[in-house]
Coordinates of C-alpha atoms and ligand atoms in Angstrom, one line a residue:
X133 CA 0.0 -40.7 -17.8
X134 CA -1.9 -37.7 -19.4
X135 CA -4.0 -37.3 -16.3
X136 CA -0.9 -37.1 -14.1
X137 CA 0.6 -34.6 -16.3
X138 CA -2.4 -32.4 -16.4
X139 CA -2.6 -32.6 -12.6
X140 CA 0.9 -31.4 -12.3
X141 CA 0.3 -28.4 -14.7
X142 CA -2.8 -27.5 -12.9
X143 CA -1.0 -27.5 -9.4
X144 CA 1.8 -25.4 -10.8
X145 CA -0.8 -22.9 -12.1
X146 CA -2.8 -23.0 -8.8
X147 CA 0.4 -22.3 -6.9
X148 CA 1.2 -19.3 -9.1
X149 CA -2.4 -18.2 -8.6
X150 CA -2.1 -18.4 -4.9
X151 CA 1.1 -16.1 -5.0
X152 CA -0.7 -13.6 -7.3
X153 CA -3.6 -13.5 -4.9
X154 CA -1.4 -12.9 -1.9
X155 CA 0.4 -10.0 -3.6
X156 CA -3.0 -8.6 -4.6
X157 CA -4.5 -8.7 -1.1
X158 CA -1.3 -7.3 0.4
X159 CA -1.1 -4.3 -2.0
X160 CA -4.8 -3.4 -1.8
X161 CA -4.6 -4.0 2.0
X162 CA -2.0 -1.1 2.0
X163 CA -5.0 1.2 1.6
X164 CA -6.0 0.2 5.1
X165 CA -2.6 1.3 6.4
X166 CA -3.4 4.9 5.2
X167 CA -6.8 4.9 6.8
X168 CA -5.1 3.7 10.1
X169 CA -2.3 6.1 10.0
X170 CA -4.7 9.0 9.5
X171 CA -7.0 7.8 12.3
X172 CA -4.1 7.3 14.7
X173 CA -2.0 10.4 14.1
X174 CA -4.3 13.0 15.3
X175 CA -4.8 12.0 19.0
X176 CA -1.0 12.3 19.5
X177 CA -0.6 15.5 17.5
X178 CA -3.7 17.4 19.0
X179 CA -2.4 18.2 22.5
X180 CA 0.6 19.9 20.9
X181 CA -1.3 21.7 18.3
X182 CA -3.9 22.9 20.8
X183 CA -1.1 24.1 23.0
X184 CA 0.7 26.1 20.3
X185 CA -2.5 27.8 18.8
X186 CA -4.6 27.8 22.1
X187 CA -7.5 25.9 20.6
X188 CA -10.9 25.7 22.3
X189 CA -12.7 22.4 22.9
X190 CA -15.0 23.0 20.0
X191 CA -12.0 24.0 17.7
X192 CA -10.3 20.8 18.6
X193 CA -13.5 18.9 17.8
X194 CA -13.5 20.4 14.4
X195 CA -9.8 19.5 13.8
X196 CA -10.6 15.9 14.6
X197 CA -14.1 15.8 12.7
X198 CA -13.2 17.8 9.5
X199 CA -11.5 14.6 8.3
X200 CA -14.6 12.6 8.8
X201 CA -16.8 15.0 6.9
X202 CA -14.2 14.8 4.1
X203 CA -14.4 11.0 4.2
X204 CA -18.2 10.9 4.0
X205 CA -17.9 13.0 0.9
X206 CA -15.1 10.8 -0.3
X207 CA -17.3 7.8 -0.1
X208 CA -19.8 9.4 -2.7
X209 CA -17.0 10.5 -4.9
X210 CA -15.5 7.0 -4.8
X211 CA -18.8 5.4 -5.9
X212 CA -18.6 7.4 -9.0
X213 CA -15.0 6.7 -9.5
X214 CA -15.1 3.0 -8.7
X215 CA -18.1 2.6 -11.1
X216 CA -16.7 4.6 -14.0
X217 CA -12.8 4.3 -14.0
X218 CA -12.8 1.1 -11.9
X219 CA -11.7 0.2 -8.4
X220 CA -7.8 0.3 -9.1
X221 CA -7.7 3.8 -10.5
X222 CA -9.9 4.9 -7.8
X223 CA -7.5 3.6 -5.1
X224 CA -4.7 5.4 -6.8
X225 CA -6.5 8.7 -6.7
X226 CA -7.3 8.2 -3.1
X227 CA -3.5 7.7 -2.4
X228 CA -2.5 10.8 -4.4
X229 CA -4.9 12.9 -2.4
X230 CA -3.5 11.4 0.8
X231 CA -0.1 12.8 0.1
X232 CA -1.5 16.3 -0.7
X233 CA -3.6 16.2 2.6
X234 CA -0.9 14.9 4.9
X235 CA 1.8 17.2 3.6
X236 CA -0.6 20.2 3.6
X237 CA -1.8 19.5 7.2
X238 CA 1.8 19.4 8.4
X239 CA 2.6 22.8 6.9
X240 CA -0.7 24.5 8.0
X241 CA -0.1 28.0 9.6
X242 CA -3.5 28.2 11.3
X243 CA -6.5 26.1 12.3
X244 CA -8.6 27.0 9.3
X245 CA -5.8 25.8 7.0
X246 CA -5.4 22.5 9.0
X247 CA -9.1 21.9 9.0
X248 CA -9.1 22.4 5.1
X249 CA -6.1 20.0 4.4
X250 CA -7.8 17.5 6.9
X251 CA -10.9 17.6 4.6
X252 CA -8.7 16.7 1.7
X253 CA -7.1 14.0 3.7
X254 CA -10.6 12.9 4.7
X255 CA -11.6 12.8 1.0
X256 CA -8.7 10.4 0.3
X257 CA -9.6 8.2 3.3
X258 CA -13.2 8.1 2.2
X259 CA -12.1 6.9 -1.3
X260 CA -9.7 4.2 0.2
X261 CA -12.2 3.0 2.8
X262 CA -14.8 2.7 0.2
X263 CA -12.6 1.0 -2.6
X264 CA -10.4 -1.3 -0.9
X265 CA -12.9 -3.5 0.9
X266 CA -15.0 -3.6 -2.3
X267 CA -12.1 -4.5 -4.5
X268 CA -10.8 -7.2 -2.1
X269 CA -14.4 -8.8 -1.8
X270 CA -14.5 -9.0 -5.5
X271 CA -10.9 -10.5 -5.9
X272 CA -11.2 -13.1 -3.1
X273 CA -12.8 -16.4 -3.2
X274 CA -15.7 -17.3 -1.0
X275 CA -13.8 -19.3 1.5
X276 CA -11.2 -16.7 2.3
X277 CA -13.1 -13.6 1.6
X278 CA -13.8 -12.8 5.3
X279 CA -10.1 -13.2 6.3
X280 CA -8.9 -11.2 3.2
X281 CA -11.0 -8.2 4.2
X282 CA -10.2 -8.6 7.9
X283 CA -6.6 -8.6 6.7
X284 CA -7.4 -5.0 5.3
X285 CA -8.8 -4.1 8.7
X286 CA -5.5 -5.5 10.3
X287 CA -3.5 -3.1 8.1
X288 CA -5.8 -0.3 9.4
X289 CA -4.8 -1.3 13.0
X290 CA -1.3 -1.5 12.1
X291 CA -1.6 1.9 10.7
X292 CA -3.0 3.3 13.9
X293 CA -0.2 1.5 15.9
X294 CA 2.6 2.9 13.6
X295 CA 1.1 6.4 13.8
X296 CA 1.1 6.1 17.7
X297 CA 4.7 5.1 17.7
X298 CA 5.8 7.8 15.3
X299 CA 3.8 10.4 17.4
X300 CA 5.6 9.1 20.5
X301 CA 8.9 9.5 18.9
X302 CA 8.2 13.0 17.7
X303 CA 6.5 13.9 21.0
X304 CA 9.9 14.3 22.6
X305 CA 10.6 17.4 20.6
X306 CA 6.9 18.2 20.4
X307 CA 7.2 18.2 16.5
X308 CA 3.7 17.8 15.5
X309 CA 4.4 18.9 11.9
X310 CA 6.5 15.8 11.3
X311 CA 3.8 13.6 12.9
X312 CA 1.4 14.9 10.3
X313 CA 3.6 14.7 7.3
X314 CA 5.5 11.3 7.7
X315 CA 2.4 9.5 6.9
X316 CA 2.7 10.5 3.3
X317 CA 5.5 7.9 2.7
X318 CA 3.2 4.8 2.7
X319 CA 1.0 6.6 0.2
X320 CA 3.7 6.8 -2.4
X321 CA 4.4 3.1 -1.9
X322 CA 0.6 2.4 -2.3
X323 CA 0.6 4.2 -5.6
X324 CA 3.6 2.3 -6.9
X325 CA 2.1 -1.2 -5.9
X326 CA -1.5 -0.5 -7.0
X327 CA -0.2 0.3 -10.6
X328 CA 0.7 -3.3 -11.1
X329 CA -2.8 -4.7 -9.9
X330 CA -5.4 -6.1 -12.2
X331 CA -8.9 -4.6 -12.2
X332 CA -11.7 -6.3 -10.6
X333 CA -13.3 -9.1 -12.8
X334 CA -16.7 -8.2 -11.7
X335 CA -16.3 -4.6 -12.6
X336 CA -14.7 -5.6 -16.0
X337 CA -17.7 -7.9 -16.6
X338 CA -20.3 -5.2 -15.7
X339 CA -18.5 -2.9 -18.3
X340 CA -18.9 -5.8 -20.9
X341 CA -15.1 -6.5 -21.0
X342 CA -15.6 -10.2 -20.5
X343 CA -12.3 -11.3 -22.2
X344 CA -10.4 -9.3 -19.7
X345 CA -12.7 -10.4 -16.8
X346 CA -11.9 -14.0 -17.7
X347 CA -8.2 -13.5 -17.8
X348 CA -8.2 -12.0 -14.4
X349 CA -10.3 -14.8 -13.1
X350 CA -7.8 -17.3 -14.6
X351 CA -4.9 -15.6 -13.0
X352 CA -6.8 -15.6 -9.6
X353 CA -7.7 -19.3 -9.7
X354 CA -5.2 -20.9 -12.1
X355 CA -8.0 -23.2 -13.1
X356 CA -9.8 -22.7 -16.3
X357 CA -13.0 -24.4 -15.2
X358 CA -13.4 -22.5 -11.9
X359 CA -12.8 -19.1 -13.7
X360 CA -15.4 -20.0 -16.4
X361 CA -18.0 -21.0 -13.8
X362 CA -17.5 -17.9 -11.9
X363 CA -17.8 -15.7 -15.0
X364 CA -21.0 -17.4 -15.9
X365 CA -22.4 -16.7 -12.3
X366 CA -21.3 -13.2 -12.6
X367 CA -23.1 -12.8 -16.1
X368 CA -26.1 -14.1 -14.4
X369 CA -26.2 -11.3 -11.7
X370 CA -25.7 -8.8 -14.7
X371 CA -29.0 -9.8 -16.2
X372 CA -30.9 -7.5 -13.9
X373 CA -31.9 -4.6 -16.2
X374 CA -31.7 -1.6 -14.0
X375 CA -28.6 -0.4 -11.9
X376 CA -27.8 1.9 -9.0
X377 CA -30.3 4.4 -7.8
X378 CA -32.9 3.3 -10.4
X379 CA -32.7 -0.2 -9.1
X380 CA -32.8 1.0 -5.4
X381 CA -36.0 2.8 -6.2
X382 CA -37.5 0.1 -8.2
X383 CA -36.6 -3.0 -6.0
X384 CA -37.5 -3.6 -2.4
X385 CA -34.7 -6.3 -1.9
X386 CA -32.1 -3.9 -3.1
X387 CA -33.5 -1.3 -0.4
X388 CA -33.3 -4.0 2.2
X389 CA -29.6 -4.6 1.5
X390 CA -28.9 -0.8 1.7
X391 CA -30.7 -0.8 4.9
X392 CA -28.6 -3.5 6.3
X393 CA -25.5 -1.9 5.2
X394 CA -26.4 1.4 6.8
X395 CA -27.4 -0.3 10.1
X396 CA -24.2 -2.4 10.2
X397 CA -22.0 0.8 9.9
X398 CA -24.0 2.8 12.3
X399 CA -23.8 0.0 14.9
X400 CA -20.1 -0.1 14.4
X401 CA -19.5 3.5 15.1
X402 CA -22.1 3.8 18.0
X403 CA -20.2 1.2 19.9
X404 CA -18.2 4.3 20.8
X405 CA -15.0 3.0 19.6
X406 CA -13.7 6.2 18.1
X407 CA -14.0 7.8 21.4
X408 CA -11.0 5.9 22.5
X409 CA -9.3 6.1 19.2
X410 CA -9.4 10.0 18.9
X411 CA -9.4 11.0 22.5
X412 CA -7.3 8.2 24.1
X413 CA -5.2 10.6 25.9
X414 CA -8.3 12.3 27.2
X415 CA -9.8 9.0 28.3
X416 CA -6.5 8.1 30.1
X417 CA -6.5 11.5 31.9
X418 CA -10.1 10.8 33.0
X419 CA -8.8 7.4 34.5
X420 CA -6.1 9.4 36.5
X421 CA -3.1 9.0 34.2
X422 CA -2.3 12.7 33.7
X423 CA 1.3 13.1 32.4
X424 CA 1.8 13.4 28.6
X425 CA 4.2 10.4 28.8
X426 CA 1.7 8.2 30.7
X427 CA -0.9 9.1 28.1
X428 CA 1.4 8.3 25.1
X429 CA 2.4 5.0 26.6
X430 CA -1.1 4.1 27.3
X431 CA -2.0 5.0 23.8
X432 CA 0.7 2.7 22.3
X433 CA -0.4 -0.2 24.6
X434 CA -4.0 0.4 23.2
X435 CA -2.6 0.2 19.7
X436 CA -0.7 -3.1 20.3
X437 CA -3.9 -4.8 21.8
X438 CA -5.9 -3.5 18.9
X439 CA -3.5 -5.1 16.4
X440 CA -3.3 -8.4 18.2
X441 CA -7.0 -8.8 18.8
X442 CA -7.7 -8.1 15.1
X443 CA -5.8 -11.4 14.2
X444 CA -8.7 -13.2 16.1
X445 CA -11.1 -12.0 13.5
X446 CA -8.7 -12.8 10.6
X447 CA -8.3 -16.5 11.7
X448 CA -11.9 -17.1 12.7
X449 CA -14.1 -15.2 10.5
X450 CA -14.3 -17.8 7.7
X451 CA -14.3 -20.7 10.1
X452 CA -16.7 -19.9 13.0
X453 CA -18.3 -17.0 11.1
X454 CA -19.3 -13.4 11.2
X455 CA -22.3 -13.5 13.5
X456 CA -20.8 -15.3 16.6
X457 CA -18.1 -12.7 16.6
X458 CA -20.4 -9.8 16.4
X459 CA -22.5 -11.1 19.3
X460 CA -19.4 -11.7 21.5
X461 CA -17.7 -8.4 20.6
X462 CA -20.7 -6.3 21.4
X463 CA -21.2 -8.3 24.7
X464 CA -17.5 -7.6 25.7
X465 CA -17.8 -4.0 24.7
X466 CA -21.1 -3.4 26.7
X467 CA -19.5 -5.0 29.9
X468 CA -16.3 -3.0 29.6
X469 CA -18.1 0.3 29.1
X470 CA -20.4 -0.4 32.0
X471 CA -17.4 -1.1 34.4
X472 CA -15.5 1.9 33.0
X473 CA -18.7 4.1 33.8
X474 CA -18.6 2.7 37.4
X475 CA -14.9 3.4 37.7
X476 CA -15.6 7.1 36.5
X477 CA -18.1 7.5 39.4
X478 CA -15.4 6.5 41.9
X479 CA -12.9 8.8 40.3
X480 CA -15.2 11.7 40.0
X481 CA -16.0 11.3 43.7
X482 CA -12.4 12.3 44.6
X483 CA -9.5 10.4 46.1
X484 CA -10.1 7.1 44.4
X485 CA -8.0 4.0 45.4
X486 CA -5.1 3.7 42.8
X487 CA -6.6 0.3 41.5
X488 CA -9.6 2.3 40.0
X489 CA -7.5 3.9 37.4
X490 CA -5.9 0.7 36.4
X491 CA -9.3 -1.1 36.2
X492 CA -10.5 1.8 34.1
X493 CA -7.4 1.5 31.7
X494 CA -7.9 -2.3 31.7
X495 CA -11.6 -1.9 30.7
X496 CA -10.4 0.2 27.8
X497 CA -8.2 -2.6 26.7
X498 CA -11.0 -5.1 26.8
X499 CA -13.3 -2.7 24.9
X500 CA -10.7 -2.3 22.2
X501 CA -10.2 -6.1 22.0
X502 CA -14.0 -6.6 21.7
X503 CA -14.1 -4.2 18.9
X504 CA -11.1 -5.5 17.1
X505 CA -12.4 -9.1 17.0
X506 CA -15.9 -8.1 15.9
X507 CA -17.4 -5.0 14.5
X508 CA -14.0 -3.5 13.4
X509 CA -13.4 -5.9 10.6
X510 CA -16.7 -7.8 10.4
X511 CA -18.9 -4.7 9.5
X512 CA -16.5 -4.0 6.5
X513 CA -16.7 -7.7 5.4
X514 CA -20.5 -7.9 5.5
X515 CA -21.0 -4.6 3.9
X516 CA -19.0 -5.5 0.9
X517 CA -20.7 -9.0 0.6
X518 CA -24.4 -8.0 0.8
X519 CA -25.0 -5.6 -2.0
X520 CA -26.1 -7.0 -5.5
X521 CA -23.6 -6.4 -8.3
X522 CA -25.8 -3.9 -10.2
X523 CA -26.2 -1.6 -7.2
X524 CA -23.1 -2.5 -5.5
X525 CA -21.4 1.0 -5.8
X526 CA -24.5 2.7 -4.7
X527 CA -25.0 0.4 -1.7
X528 CA -21.6 0.5 -0.4
X529 CA -21.5 4.3 -0.9
X530 CA -24.5 4.5 1.5
X531 CA -23.0 2.2 4.0
X532 CA -19.5 3.8 3.8
X533 CA -21.0 7.3 4.0
X534 CA -22.9 6.2 7.2
X535 CA -19.7 5.0 8.6
X536 CA -18.2 8.4 8.3
X537 CA -21.2 10.5 9.4
X538 CA -21.8 8.6 12.5
X539 CA -18.1 8.6 13.1
X540 CA -18.2 12.3 12.9
X541 CA -21.1 12.5 15.2
X542 CA -19.4 10.2 17.9
X543 CA -16.2 12.3 17.5
X544 CA -17.9 15.7 17.7
X545 CA -20.2 15.0 20.6
X546 CA -17.8 13.2 23.0
X547 CA -16.3 16.1 24.7
X548 CA -19.8 17.8 24.9
X549 CA -21.3 14.7 26.3
X550 CA -18.6 14.6 29.0
X551 CA -19.2 18.1 29.8
X552 CA -22.9 17.9 30.1
X553 CA -23.8 14.2 31.1
X554 CA -20.6 13.5 32.9
X555 CA -18.1 10.8 32.0
X556 CA -19.9 8.0 33.8
X557 CA -23.2 8.5 32.1
X558 CA -21.4 8.9 28.7
X559 CA -19.7 5.5 29.1
X560 CA -23.0 4.0 30.3
X561 CA -24.7 5.3 27.3
X562 CA -22.4 3.3 25.0
X563 CA -22.8 0.3 27.3
X564 CA -26.4 0.3 26.6
X565 CA -26.1 0.7 22.8
X566 CA -23.8 -2.1 22.7
X567 CA -26.3 -4.4 24.5
X568 CA -28.9 -3.2 22.1
X569 CA -26.6 -4.1 19.0
X570 CA -26.6 -7.8 20.2
X571 CA -30.4 -7.9 19.6
X572 CA -30.2 -6.1 16.3
X573 CA -27.4 -8.7 15.3
X574 CA -29.6 -11.5 16.1
X575 CA -32.6 -10.0 14.2
X576 CA -31.1 -8.8 11.0
X577 CA -27.5 -9.9 10.4
X578 CA -26.9 -12.9 8.0
X579 CA -24.1 -15.4 8.2
X580 CA -22.1 -15.2 4.9
X581 CA -19.2 -17.4 5.7
X582 CA -18.4 -19.7 2.6
X583 CA -21.2 -18.5 0.5
X584 CA -20.3 -16.9 -3.0
X585 CA -21.3 -13.3 -3.6
X586 CA -23.7 -14.4 -6.3
X587 CA -25.4 -16.9 -4.0
X588 CA -25.9 -14.1 -1.4
X589 CA -27.3 -12.0 -4.1
X590 CA -29.8 -14.7 -5.2
X591 CA -31.1 -15.3 -1.8
X592 CA -31.7 -11.5 -1.3
X593 CA -33.5 -11.2 -4.5
X594 CA -35.6 -14.2 -3.8
X595 CA -36.9 -12.3 -0.9
X596 CA -35.3 -14.3 1.9
X597 CA -35.2 -12.5 5.3
X598 CA -32.1 -10.5 5.7
X599 CA -30.8 -12.7 8.5
X600 CA -31.2 -15.7 6.0
X601 CA -29.5 -14.5 3.0
X602 CA -26.4 -16.2 3.7
X603 CA -27.8 -19.6 4.1
Ligands
BGC945 C1 -13.7 1.8 11.6 C2 -13.1 3.1 12.1 C3 -12.1 2.8 13.2 C4 -11.2 1.9 12.6 C5 -10.0 1.6 13.6 C6 -12.8 0.9 11.2 O1 -13.3 -0.4 11.0 O2 -14.7 2.1 10.7 O3 -14.1 3.9 12.4 O4 -11.5 4.0 13.7 O5 -11.9 0.7 12.2 O6 -9.4 0.5 13.1

């Protein structure tokens, strides 16, 4: 009788915990929306801004890339914020800066001012893109961690699509200022929801606040034994004496984890995905779709495919795993870029058959789908899983910074590459890189599905090969 009663109480508590978790994941996932809105908004606004102010290619590259320079800096700032004031407050600061950056960009009176506010916007996006996956990884359990962080990336893609749609709506009047300002609204909502979230139990424990950590773990699991076991695993990882940079210098295994995070983010960016993201109208015009309307519609279709294909990752990442998705995704992207390059040869030869432009546009869609089901979400998942607790902020700062620096390199060189190498060679270059990434995945990337953060850390610190730390 007593057992039955206990079972019922536990079930009710667990149900409540499941609701709490869902809310937390949704609220923190909102940070992804900001990231996406900001990434999506500029490709639609740029043609209007360039026309109004007569911007050169290099000025346009700066308007696009200044945000990434800010974001790389934001990742470093976030590592201090997240370590000292916690993940939750760090997210709120990111959202507040986003409001300043987006309103300021919309009110800019010249290119310098626009670039300045896009730097602030970048700072905020750097903070959000650092903090949200980290927070989510520390709040989720091992069997749903992959899909929770992929859910965050899903919000990024929804943000991009929402920005494309709102850009399209404002494009009829050419109102680029509204395009840039309207994205402040979700940032206000983010601040209001994040206020209600608990702090990460791993951060609380690292600060010696074990009672609070235990309370949060209880509310996440609704099961006292599970919460106690997890807290004792976390305490075990805290026994390492050094932390951060000192630990990085002293411990080879920590350096290996940082190397892997940097490699993963560099691979994600050198897929060439952001070429499509930031210059999607330009890519469409290379494929022969010249009118602004065709380009806007094409960009929205790209966004829809992006959202839909990200669901593949959300549903498969904790079942079939991280590694198979990465291999398939890089393969799809390599083939799509190779064919895209071939189409460009036909197009630049003059008078191509009409199907060539459609094949090129279809390849863009395959490429987007390949990224969305693999490197897009999975790199963020892996990067927040592989760093040991005592050097987690430092390790994720290095990988997130790499994301933004390499993103800036790809964004800042695309137009120049097209001008010097030509469009086909540029796309082929990315095809080769994607093929190389399949090999690097086989050599270095671990499979971390259904393994606890503490077990991954133990394997790493025991000196297992990087590709085996999830076993
Ligand atoms: C990448 C960004 C990219 C975004 C699009 C992220 O995972 O890091 O560079 O633009 O996905 O969703």
